mmCIF file of C-alpha atoms in Angstrom:
data_model
loop_
_atom_site.group_PDB
_atom_site.id
_atom_site.type_symbol
_atom_site.label_atom_id
_atom_site.label_comp_id
_atom_site.label_asym_id
_atom_site.label_seq_id
_atom_site.Cartn_x
_atom_site.Cartn_y
_atom_site.Cartn_z
ATOM 1 C CA UNK A 1 15.570 6.570 4.969
ATOM 2 C CA UNK A 2 12.221 4.780 4.873
ATOM 3 C CA UNK A 3 12.643 1.690 7.096
ATOM 4 C CA UNK A 4 10.093 -0.293 5.099
ATOM 5 C CA UNK A 5 11.670 0.261 1.684
ATOM 6 C CA UNK A 6 15.214 1.396 2.354
ATOM 7 C CA UNK A 7 14.667 4.328 -0.018
ATOM 8 C CA UNK A 8 15.177 8.028 0.813
ATOM 9 C CA UNK A 9 12.075 9.722 2.124
ATOM 10 C CA UNK A 10 10.490 12.471 0.068
ATOM 11 C CA UNK A 11 11.008 14.764 3.060
ATOM 12 C CA UNK A 12 14.786 14.550 2.673
ATOM 13 C CA UNK A 13 16.937 17.658 2.652
ATOM 14 C CA UNK A 14 16.986 17.706 -1.166
ATOM 15 C CA UNK A 15 13.212 17.737 -1.488
ATOM 16 C CA UNK A 16 12.802 20.282 1.289
ATOM 17 C CA UNK A 17 15.151 22.578 -0.650
ATOM 18 C CA UNK A 18 13.102 22.051 -3.815
ATOM 19 C CA UNK A 19 9.958 22.947 -1.899
ATOM 20 C CA UNK A 20 11.431 26.198 -0.617
ATOM 21 C CA UNK A 21 12.696 27.007 -4.095
ATOM 22 C CA UNK A 22 9.211 26.539 -5.574
ATOM 23 C CA UNK A 23 7.873 29.118 -3.161
ATOM 24 C CA UNK A 24 10.702 31.637 -3.462
ATOM 25 C CA UNK A 25 11.437 31.539 -7.199
ATOM 26 C CA UNK A 26 8.564 33.894 -8.087
ATOM 27 C CA UNK A 27 9.622 36.617 -5.669
ATOM 28 C CA UNK A 28 11.779 38.274 -8.315
ATOM 29 C CA UNK A 29 8.557 39.897 -9.610
ATOM 30 C CA UNK A 30 8.776 42.153 -6.539
ATOM 31 C CA UNK A 31 11.807 43.836 -8.085
ATOM 32 C CA UNK A 32 9.744 46.750 -9.454
ATOM 33 C CA UNK A 33 8.175 47.862 -6.139
ATOM 34 C CA UNK A 34 11.461 47.105 -4.359
ATOM 35 C CA UNK A 35 13.358 49.358 -6.775
ATOM 36 C CA UNK A 36 10.735 52.064 -6.315
ATOM 37 C CA UNK A 37 11.082 51.896 -2.545
ATOM 38 C CA UNK A 38 14.881 51.847 -2.704
ATOM 39 C CA UNK A 39 14.980 55.057 -4.737
ATOM 40 C CA UNK A 40 12.665 56.977 -2.432
ATOM 41 C CA UNK A 41 14.348 60.273 -1.443
ATOM 42 C CA UNK A 42 12.913 60.137 2.072
ATOM 43 C CA UNK A 43 14.729 57.544 4.276
ATOM 44 C CA UNK A 44 11.632 56.761 6.313
ATOM 45 C CA UNK A 45 9.574 55.828 3.279
ATOM 46 C CA UNK A 46 12.528 54.010 1.726
ATOM 47 C CA UNK A 47 13.156 51.723 4.689
ATOM 48 C CA UNK A 48 9.456 51.218 5.386
ATOM 49 C CA UNK A 49 8.881 50.095 1.800
ATOM 50 C CA UNK A 50 11.936 47.810 1.690
ATOM 51 C CA UNK A 51 11.190 46.244 5.091
ATOM 52 C CA UNK A 52 7.508 45.714 4.230
ATOM 53 C CA UNK A 53 8.374 44.001 0.932
ATOM 54 C CA UNK A 54 10.930 41.732 2.662
ATOM 55 C CA UNK A 55 8.371 40.763 5.295
ATOM 56 C CA UNK A 56 5.817 40.237 2.528
ATOM 57 C CA UNK A 57 8.130 37.903 0.585
ATOM 58 C CA UNK A 58 9.082 35.870 3.658
ATOM 59 C CA UNK A 59 5.434 35.643 4.730
ATOM 60 C CA UNK A 60 4.362 34.449 1.282
ATOM 61 C CA UNK A 61 7.004 31.695 1.192
ATOM 62 C CA UNK A 62 6.160 30.540 4.736
ATOM 63 C CA UNK A 63 2.453 30.469 3.912
ATOM 64 C CA UNK A 64 3.142 28.508 0.729
ATOM 65 C CA UNK A 65 5.300 25.958 2.583
ATOM 66 C CA UNK A 66 2.722 25.527 5.344
ATOM 67 C CA UNK A 67 -0.018 24.793 2.807
ATOM 68 C CA UNK A 68 2.277 22.541 0.785
ATOM 69 C CA UNK A 69 3.052 20.346 3.798
ATOM 70 C CA UNK A 70 -0.661 20.027 4.517
ATOM 71 C CA UNK A 71 -1.330 18.928 0.952
ATOM 72 C CA UNK A 72 1.556 16.445 0.983
ATOM 73 C CA UNK A 73 0.142 14.859 4.133
ATOM 74 C CA UNK A 74 -3.358 14.818 2.530
ATOM 75 C CA UNK A 75 -4.605 16.972 5.410
ATOM 76 C CA UNK A 76 -7.219 19.708 4.979
ATOM 77 C CA UNK A 77 -5.945 23.276 5.078
ATOM 78 C CA UNK A 78 -7.675 25.065 7.992
ATOM 79 C CA UNK A 79 -9.841 27.704 6.294
ATOM 80 C CA UNK A 80 -9.667 30.112 9.223
ATOM 81 C CA UNK A 81 -5.877 30.116 9.327
ATOM 82 C CA UNK A 82 -5.687 30.405 5.559
ATOM 83 C CA UNK A 83 -7.954 33.483 5.562
ATOM 84 C CA UNK A 84 -5.982 35.038 8.409
ATOM 85 C CA UNK A 85 -2.720 34.428 6.534
ATOM 86 C CA UNK A 86 -4.067 36.099 3.383
ATOM 87 C CA UNK A 87 -5.372 39.093 5.320
ATOM 88 C CA UNK A 88 -1.970 39.560 6.992
ATOM 89 C CA UNK A 89 -0.243 39.221 3.609
ATOM 90 C CA UNK A 90 -2.514 41.877 2.111
ATOM 91 C CA UNK A 91 -1.989 44.129 5.143
ATOM 92 C CA UNK A 92 1.801 43.956 4.786
ATOM 93 C CA UNK A 93 1.431 44.854 1.104
ATOM 94 C CA UNK A 94 -0.684 47.900 2.044
ATOM 95 C CA UNK A 95 1.930 48.956 4.610
ATOM 96 C CA UNK A 96 4.463 49.215 1.773
ATOM 97 C CA UNK A 97 2.418 51.892 -0.057
ATOM 98 C CA UNK A 98 4.301 54.926 1.382
ATOM 99 C CA UNK A 99 7.525 53.543 -0.066
ATOM 100 C CA UNK A 100 6.249 51.882 -3.249
ATOM 101 C CA UNK A 101 3.316 54.060 -4.321
ATOM 102 C CA UNK A 102 1.196 52.471 -7.018
ATOM 103 C CA UNK A 103 3.747 49.712 -7.533
ATOM 104 C CA UNK A 104 2.455 47.991 -4.386
ATOM 105 C CA UNK A 105 -0.229 46.522 -6.656
ATOM 106 C CA UNK A 106 2.337 43.881 -7.697
ATOM 107 C CA UNK A 107 1.793 42.249 -4.289
ATOM 108 C CA UNK A 108 -1.776 41.451 -5.353
ATOM 109 C CA UNK A 109 -0.372 38.849 -7.752
ATOM 110 C CA UNK A 110 0.963 36.895 -4.789
ATOM 111 C CA UNK A 111 -2.199 37.390 -2.734
ATOM 112 C CA UNK A 112 -4.313 35.991 -5.594
ATOM 113 C CA UNK A 113 -1.972 33.036 -6.159
ATOM 114 C CA UNK A 114 -1.895 32.238 -2.429
ATOM 115 C CA UNK A 115 -5.692 32.431 -2.324
ATOM 116 C CA UNK A 116 -5.958 29.828 -5.091
ATOM 117 C CA UNK A 117 -3.542 27.521 -3.255
ATOM 118 C CA UNK A 118 -5.079 27.970 0.205
ATOM 119 C CA UNK A 119 -8.819 28.580 -0.072
ATOM 120 C CA UNK A 120 -11.818 26.523 -1.196
ATOM 121 C CA UNK A 121 -12.753 27.053 -4.882
ATOM 122 C CA UNK A 122 -15.450 29.730 -4.497
ATOM 123 C CA UNK A 123 -13.453 31.764 -1.989
ATOM 124 C CA UNK A 124 -10.370 31.465 -4.187
ATOM 125 C CA UNK A 125 -12.357 32.703 -7.202
ATOM 126 C CA UNK A 126 -13.652 35.671 -5.225
ATOM 127 C CA UNK A 127 -10.109 36.527 -4.115
ATOM 128 C CA UNK A 128 -8.853 36.448 -7.709
ATOM 129 C CA UNK A 129 -11.700 38.682 -8.900
ATOM 130 C CA UNK A 130 -11.072 41.230 -6.147
ATOM 131 C CA UNK A 131 -7.318 41.262 -6.842
ATOM 132 C CA UNK A 132 -7.936 41.677 -10.596
ATOM 133 C CA UNK A 133 -10.379 44.581 -10.107
ATOM 134 C CA UNK A 134 -8.325 46.420 -7.518
ATOM 135 C CA UNK A 135 -5.820 48.028 -9.986
ATOM 136 C CA UNK A 136 -8.666 49.602 -11.977
ATOM 137 C CA UNK A 137 -10.451 50.807 -8.851
ATOM 138 C CA UNK A 138 -7.206 52.127 -7.365
ATOM 139 C CA UNK A 139 -6.433 54.217 -10.483
ATOM 140 C CA UNK A 140 -9.950 55.651 -10.310
ATOM 141 C CA UNK A 141 -9.894 56.401 -6.583
ATOM 142 C CA UNK A 142 -6.288 57.584 -6.118
ATOM 143 C CA UNK A 143 -5.193 60.613 -8.186
ATOM 144 C CA UNK A 144 -1.883 60.120 -9.941
ATOM 145 C CA UNK A 145 -2.044 56.326 -10.063
ATOM 146 C CA UNK A 146 -2.131 55.013 -13.622
ATOM 147 C CA UNK A 147 -4.290 52.029 -14.561
ATOM 148 C CA UNK A 148 -2.095 48.939 -14.251
ATOM 149 C CA UNK A 149 -3.516 46.620 -16.896
ATOM 150 C CA UNK A 150 -0.384 44.494 -16.752
ATOM 151 C CA UNK A 151 -1.112 43.707 -13.096
ATOM 152 C CA UNK A 152 -4.585 42.487 -14.051
ATOM 153 C CA UNK A 153 -3.155 40.028 -16.550
ATOM 154 C CA UNK A 154 -0.433 38.999 -14.100
ATOM 155 C CA UNK A 155 -3.070 38.267 -11.437
ATOM 156 C CA UNK A 156 -5.076 36.119 -13.851
ATOM 157 C CA UNK A 157 -2.070 34.235 -15.224
ATOM 158 C CA UNK A 158 -0.557 33.641 -11.782
ATOM 159 C CA UNK A 159 -3.898 32.392 -10.457
ATOM 160 C CA UNK A 160 -4.309 30.038 -13.384
ATOM 161 C CA UNK A 161 -0.749 28.741 -12.953
ATOM 162 C CA UNK A 162 -1.211 28.272 -9.204
ATOM 163 C CA UNK A 163 -4.443 26.378 -9.855
ATOM 164 C CA UNK A 164 -2.466 23.921 -11.982
ATOM 165 C CA UNK A 165 0.284 23.701 -9.379
ATOM 166 C CA UNK A 166 -2.210 23.035 -6.592
ATOM 167 C CA UNK A 167 -3.974 20.296 -8.566
ATOM 168 C CA UNK A 168 -0.619 18.745 -9.459
ATOM 169 C CA UNK A 169 0.511 18.854 -5.820
ATOM 170 C CA UNK A 170 -2.763 17.239 -4.755
ATOM 171 C CA UNK A 171 -2.458 14.455 -7.330
ATOM 172 C CA UNK A 172 1.178 13.822 -6.432
ATOM 173 C CA UNK A 173 0.268 13.568 -2.753
ATOM 174 C CA UNK A 174 -2.545 11.139 -3.558
ATOM 175 C CA UNK A 175 -0.190 9.108 -5.732
ATOM 176 C CA UNK A 176 2.414 8.931 -2.966
ATOM 177 C CA UNK A 177 -0.267 7.880 -0.483
ATOM 178 C CA UNK A 178 -1.477 5.207 -2.922
ATOM 179 C CA UNK A 179 2.083 3.940 -3.381
ATOM 180 C CA UNK A 180 2.563 3.733 0.380
ATOM 181 C CA UNK A 181 -0.719 1.847 0.703
ATOM 182 C CA UNK A 182 0.268 -0.545 -2.098
ATOM 183 C CA UNK A 183 3.580 -1.155 -0.344
ATOM 184 C CA UNK A 184 1.811 -1.796 2.958
ATOM 185 C CA UNK A 185 -0.653 -4.200 1.327
ATOM 186 C CA UNK A 186 2.182 -6.006 -0.454
ATOM 187 C CA UNK A 187 3.977 -6.513 2.859
ATOM 188 C CA UNK A 188 0.743 -7.710 4.497
ATOM 189 C CA UNK A 189 0.073 -10.098 1.604
ATOM 190 C CA UNK A 190 3.589 -11.518 1.801
ATOM 191 C CA UNK A 191 3.249 -12.022 5.547
ATOM 192 C CA UNK A 192 -0.096 -13.759 5.033
ATOM 193 C CA UNK A 193 1.442 -15.991 2.348
ATOM 194 C CA UNK A 194 4.360 -16.915 4.598
ATOM 195 C CA UNK A 195 2.000 -17.616 7.513
ATOM 196 C CA UNK A 196 -0.211 -19.758 5.267
ATOM 197 C CA UNK A 197 2.725 -21.787 3.958
ATOM 198 C CA UNK A 198 4.207 -22.268 7.424
ATOM 199 C CA UNK A 199 0.844 -23.399 8.766
ATOM 200 C CA UNK A 200 0.332 -25.885 5.962
ATOM 201 C CA UNK A 201 3.884 -27.255 6.149
ATOM 202 C CA UNK A 202 4.203 -27.472 9.918
ATOM 203 C CA UNK A 203 0.616 -28.569 10.462
ATOM 204 C CA UNK A 204 1.163 -31.684 8.370
ATOM 205 C CA UNK A 205 4.692 -32.445 9.552
ATOM 206 C CA UNK A 206 3.992 -31.938 13.246
ATOM 207 C CA UNK A 207 0.836 -34.046 13.026
ATOM 208 C CA UNK A 208 2.846 -36.957 11.650
ATOM 209 C CA UNK A 209 5.597 -36.376 14.257
ATOM 210 C CA UNK A 210 3.033 -36.471 17.083
ATOM 211 C CA UNK A 211 1.430 -39.678 15.775
ATOM 212 C CA UNK A 212 4.752 -41.444 15.307
ATOM 213 C CA UNK A 213 5.976 -40.311 18.725
ATOM 214 C CA UNK A 214 2.778 -41.657 20.303
ATOM 215 C CA UNK A 215 3.202 -44.944 18.421
ATOM 216 C CA UNK A 216 6.815 -45.212 19.547
ATOM 217 C CA UNK A 217 5.737 -44.620 23.139
ATOM 218 C CA UNK A 218 3.296 -47.538 22.943
ATOM 219 C CA UNK A 219 5.836 -49.832 21.264
ATOM 220 C CA UNK A 220 8.837 -49.096 23.468
ATOM 221 C CA UNK A 221 7.910 -51.834 25.962
ATOM 222 C CA UNK A 222 6.574 -54.256 23.340
ATOM 223 C CA UNK A 223 8.833 -53.932 20.304
ATOM 224 C CA UNK A 224 11.886 -51.825 21.053
ATOM 225 C CA UNK A 225 13.349 -52.222 17.555
ATOM 226 C CA UNK A 226 10.234 -50.895 15.858
ATOM 227 C CA UNK A 227 9.997 -48.137 18.459
ATOM 228 C CA UNK A 228 13.560 -47.123 17.645
ATOM 229 C CA UNK A 229 12.688 -47.090 13.949
ATOM 230 C CA UNK A 230 9.690 -44.853 14.633
ATOM 231 C CA UNK A 231 11.866 -42.483 16.706
ATOM 232 C CA UNK A 232 14.363 -42.350 13.821
ATOM 233 C CA UNK A 233 11.512 -41.409 11.480
ATOM 234 C CA UNK A 234 10.385 -38.727 13.944
ATOM 235 C CA UNK A 235 13.915 -37.289 13.860
ATOM 236 C CA UNK A 236 13.956 -37.366 10.059
ATOM 237 C CA UNK A 237 10.531 -35.713 9.873
ATOM 238 C CA UNK A 238 11.600 -32.994 12.304
ATOM 239 C CA UNK A 239 14.700 -32.277 10.222
ATOM 240 C CA UNK A 240 12.617 -32.228 7.046
ATOM 241 C CA UNK A 241 10.134 -29.837 8.653
ATOM 242 C CA UNK A 242 12.986 -27.552 9.694
ATOM 243 C CA UNK A 243 14.326 -27.637 6.135
ATOM 244 C CA UNK A 244 10.858 -26.864 4.769
ATOM 245 C CA UNK A 245 10.537 -23.854 7.078
ATOM 246 C CA UNK A 246 13.911 -22.531 5.961
ATOM 247 C CA UNK A 247 13.014 -23.009 2.314
ATOM 248 C CA UNK A 248 9.621 -21.362 2.788
ATOM 249 C CA UNK A 249 11.148 -18.335 4.484
ATOM 250 C CA UNK A 250 13.594 -18.120 1.597
ATOM 251 C CA UNK A 251 10.725 -18.487 -0.908
ATOM 252 C CA UNK A 252 12.254 -21.672 -2.344
ATOM 253 C CA UNK A 253 9.631 -24.117 -1.110
ATOM 254 C CA UNK A 254 8.393 -26.450 -3.858
ATOM 255 C CA UNK A 255 5.535 -28.887 -3.352
ATOM 256 C CA UNK A 256 5.006 -31.764 -5.756
ATOM 257 C CA UNK A 257 2.168 -34.221 -6.005
ATOM 258 C CA UNK A 258 4.457 -37.278 -6.030
ATOM 259 C CA UNK A 259 6.271 -36.177 -2.866
ATOM 260 C CA UNK A 260 3.004 -35.441 -1.059
ATOM 261 C CA UNK A 261 1.576 -38.846 -2.006
ATOM 262 C CA UNK A 262 4.673 -40.500 -0.539
ATOM 263 C CA UNK A 263 4.338 -38.398 2.617
ATOM 264 C CA UNK A 264 0.635 -39.239 2.809
ATOM 265 C CA UNK A 265 1.386 -42.972 2.692
ATOM 266 C CA UNK A 266 3.792 -42.629 5.632
ATOM 267 C CA UNK A 267 1.428 -40.437 7.662
ATOM 268 C CA UNK A 268 -1.566 -42.713 7.151
ATOM 269 C CA UNK A 269 0.441 -45.820 8.024
ATOM 270 C CA UNK A 270 1.651 -44.186 11.258
ATOM 271 C CA UNK A 271 -1.941 -43.288 12.169
ATOM 272 C CA UNK A 272 -3.135 -46.827 11.499
ATOM 273 C CA UNK A 273 -5.345 -45.767 8.579
ATOM 274 C CA UNK A 274 -5.463 -47.892 5.465
ATOM 275 C CA UNK A 275 -4.244 -45.944 2.424
ATOM 276 C CA UNK A 276 -5.748 -46.326 -1.041
ATOM 277 C CA UNK A 277 -3.370 -44.189 -3.081
ATOM 278 C CA UNK A 278 -2.645 -44.084 -6.822
ATOM 279 C CA UNK A 279 0.530 -45.803 -7.980
ATOM 280 C CA UNK A 280 0.869 -43.493 -10.981
ATOM 281 C CA UNK A 281 -0.409 -39.997 -11.583
ATOM 282 C CA UNK A 282 -1.132 -38.262 -14.906
ATOM 283 C CA UNK A 283 1.317 -35.706 -16.226
ATOM 284 C CA UNK A 284 0.240 -32.276 -15.085
ATOM 285 C CA UNK A 285 1.428 -28.693 -15.636
ATOM 286 C CA UNK A 286 3.750 -27.552 -12.865
ATOM 287 C CA UNK A 287 1.219 -25.176 -11.285
ATOM 288 C CA UNK A 288 -1.486 -27.870 -11.162
ATOM 289 C CA UNK A 289 0.982 -30.423 -9.830
ATOM 290 C CA UNK A 290 1.806 -28.064 -6.954
ATOM 291 C CA UNK A 291 -1.863 -27.275 -6.315
ATOM 292 C CA UNK A 292 -2.824 -30.969 -6.273
ATOM 293 C CA UNK A 293 0.134 -31.622 -3.958
ATOM 294 C CA UNK A 294 -1.141 -28.990 -1.503
ATOM 295 C CA UNK A 295 -4.623 -30.542 -1.745
ATOM 296 C CA UNK A 296 -3.295 -34.013 -0.875
ATOM 297 C CA UNK A 297 -1.254 -32.585 2.007
ATOM 298 C CA UNK A 298 -4.209 -30.691 3.496
ATOM 299 C CA UNK A 299 -6.721 -33.471 2.896
ATOM 300 C CA UNK A 300 -4.564 -36.194 4.456
ATOM 301 C CA UNK A 301 -3.681 -33.949 7.400
ATOM 302 C CA UNK A 302 -7.403 -33.470 8.105
ATOM 303 C CA UNK A 303 -8.006 -37.203 7.800
ATOM 304 C CA UNK A 304 -5.229 -38.013 10.265
ATOM 305 C CA UNK A 305 -6.220 -35.303 12.731
ATOM 306 C CA UNK A 306 -9.991 -35.271 12.788
ATOM 307 C CA UNK A 307 -11.668 -38.096 10.880
ATOM 308 C CA UNK A 308 -11.424 -41.207 13.031
ATOM 309 C CA UNK A 309 -11.411 -43.047 9.700
ATOM 310 C CA UNK A 310 -10.269 -46.589 8.931
ATOM 311 C CA UNK A 311 -9.468 -45.942 5.274
ATOM 312 C CA UNK A 312 -8.388 -42.934 3.232
ATOM 313 C CA UNK A 313 -8.647 -42.799 -0.558
ATOM 314 C CA UNK A 314 -6.829 -40.425 -2.912
ATOM 315 C CA UNK A 315 -7.770 -40.196 -6.568
ATOM 316 C CA UNK A 316 -5.886 -38.092 -9.108
ATOM 317 C CA UNK A 317 -7.372 -37.233 -12.514
ATOM 318 C CA UNK A 318 -6.108 -34.838 -15.187
ATOM 319 C CA UNK A 319 -8.667 -32.211 -14.093
ATOM 320 C CA UNK A 320 -9.111 -32.895 -10.370
ATOM 321 C CA UNK A 321 -7.795 -34.522 -7.212
ATOM 322 C CA UNK A 322 -9.989 -36.029 -4.491
ATOM 323 C CA UNK A 323 -9.180 -37.050 -0.914
ATOM 324 C CA UNK A 324 -11.909 -38.975 0.927
ATOM 325 C CA UNK A 325 -12.313 -41.184 3.991
ATOM 326 C CA UNK A 326 -14.911 -43.314 5.774
ATOM 327 C CA UNK A 327 -14.765 -41.379 9.045
ATOM 328 C CA UNK A 328 -17.157 -39.111 10.883
ATOM 329 C CA UNK A 329 -17.153 -36.430 8.196
ATOM 330 C CA UNK A 330 -16.942 -32.651 8.530
ATOM 331 C CA UNK A 331 -18.425 -31.061 11.629
ATOM 332 C CA UNK A 332 -20.201 -28.411 9.534
ATOM 333 C CA UNK A 333 -21.591 -28.475 5.974
ATOM 334 C CA UNK A 334 -18.885 -26.034 4.864
ATOM 335 C CA UNK A 335 -15.860 -26.980 6.932
ATOM 336 C CA UNK A 336 -13.276 -24.259 7.336
ATOM 337 C CA UNK A 337 -9.857 -23.920 8.910
ATOM 338 C CA UNK A 338 -6.578 -22.170 8.361
ATOM 339 C CA UNK A 339 -5.319 -24.913 6.077
ATOM 340 C CA UNK A 340 -8.519 -25.009 4.003
ATOM 341 C CA UNK A 341 -8.521 -21.218 3.735
ATOM 342 C CA UNK A 342 -4.961 -21.341 2.419
ATOM 343 C CA UNK A 343 -5.843 -24.122 -0.032
ATOM 344 C CA UNK A 344 -8.881 -22.184 -1.247
ATOM 345 C CA UNK A 345 -6.704 -19.131 -1.875
ATOM 346 C CA UNK A 346 -4.255 -21.223 -3.877
ATOM 347 C CA UNK A 347 -7.118 -22.679 -5.921
ATOM 348 C CA UNK A 348 -8.571 -19.239 -6.634
ATOM 349 C CA UNK A 349 -5.203 -18.007 -7.873
ATOM 350 C CA UNK A 350 -5.351 -20.694 -10.595
ATOM 351 C CA UNK A 351 -9.109 -20.360 -11.305
ATOM 352 C CA UNK A 352 -9.728 -23.764 -9.741
ATOM 353 C CA UNK A 353 -12.519 -24.667 -7.306
ATOM 354 C CA UNK A 354 -12.339 -26.303 -3.871
ATOM 355 C CA UNK A 355 -15.166 -28.490 -2.572
ATOM 356 C CA UNK A 356 -15.260 -29.725 1.029
ATOM 357 C CA UNK A 357 -18.054 -31.833 2.467
ATOM 358 C CA UNK A 358 -19.380 -35.367 2.728
ATOM 359 C CA UNK A 359 -18.943 -38.066 0.138
ATOM 360 C CA UNK A 360 -21.775 -38.627 -2.399
ATOM 361 C CA UNK A 361 -23.124 -41.518 -0.287
ATOM 362 C CA UNK A 362 -23.531 -39.127 2.666
ATOM 363 C CA UNK A 363 -20.749 -40.567 4.821
ATOM 364 C CA UNK A 364 -17.185 -39.669 5.555
ATOM 365 C CA UNK A 365 -15.252 -36.697 4.270
ATOM 366 C CA UNK A 366 -14.467 -35.500 0.747
ATOM 367 C CA UNK A 367 -12.051 -32.808 -0.384
ATOM 368 C CA UNK A 368 -11.961 -32.076 -4.108
ATOM 369 C CA UNK A 369 -9.929 -29.557 -6.111
ATOM 370 C CA UNK A 370 -11.220 -29.225 -9.666
ATOM 371 C CA UNK A 371 -9.630 -27.383 -12.562
ATOM 372 C CA UNK A 372 -12.232 -26.255 -15.148
ATOM 373 C CA UNK A 373 -11.390 -26.897 -18.772
ATOM 374 C CA UNK A 374 -11.128 -23.206 -19.634
ATOM 375 C CA UNK A 375 -8.488 -22.698 -16.910
ATOM 376 C CA UNK A 376 -6.194 -25.456 -18.148
#
């Protein structure tokens, strides 16, 4: 089983059997030389021919399987080993001549097909040409051997078929590799999404928890009742953060603009920052409502953490949301961070734009998410 997908691997016993079958199914064409060798009157020639043809068939299948595994793994076939394998295959075929006579030429069909599967294109073409010409040359050089025109056509057809098989095997291997890469990228993307959501959720919640805990620590000697109330809110925030993490891991996390505005009011009050927030918000499509909610969450978290501001303003329009403050502003012209990277990715997914910088008057901080008209 593949541990990443839970599906059977392609190298299972079933597929290994299919691979061996693909290599061995064509060996029945050796029946003619095998029958010739079997009916030899001389035992020595008979057993030499039969043994040579058996070794030839086994060698061909092993060579085919070796090359097939290389292609499946998208590895190059070593040219030197491939040439050596073909030479040995041809040599075994020649050894069978005392038992098979002119019928040994049938082995050239397998040599040509193996050459197409194993060798680079020009070498494979040369091998096919040599195997196709050999029957005619053999009938001319060896008295008593008839011209085997059928072998010539068999060599050409087998080579053409093996060319198609080799291309198909190559494409299938590339497709399997592409599918594995897509699966790996999907897993990586999901991990990145989960990490982004956890950062955004916990970053905001833990910031508010830290501020309220600090406030409670200062109030415990001055106003114990208010300190207790702040500690109770810290407990509630911690439980809410835990619930958010569980929902995010389960892919059920929903962010809404109204909820984030309420959370922003509480966070800003705990940090001692005046909040200028809208009482009502326009009706928005669900995806924009979630995006604007993430923008408010990230913007207010940055205000509470880094701004040193006295006042934070949130404005919501049908096409944009803006979070600004009167603090020290961004440290760089194009402020970046894990939360802003995550927010930018969310905006890009919906064809929206994210702007981070100073306010138009040159002071403070401004975060704006804008939805162009054509994207709505």
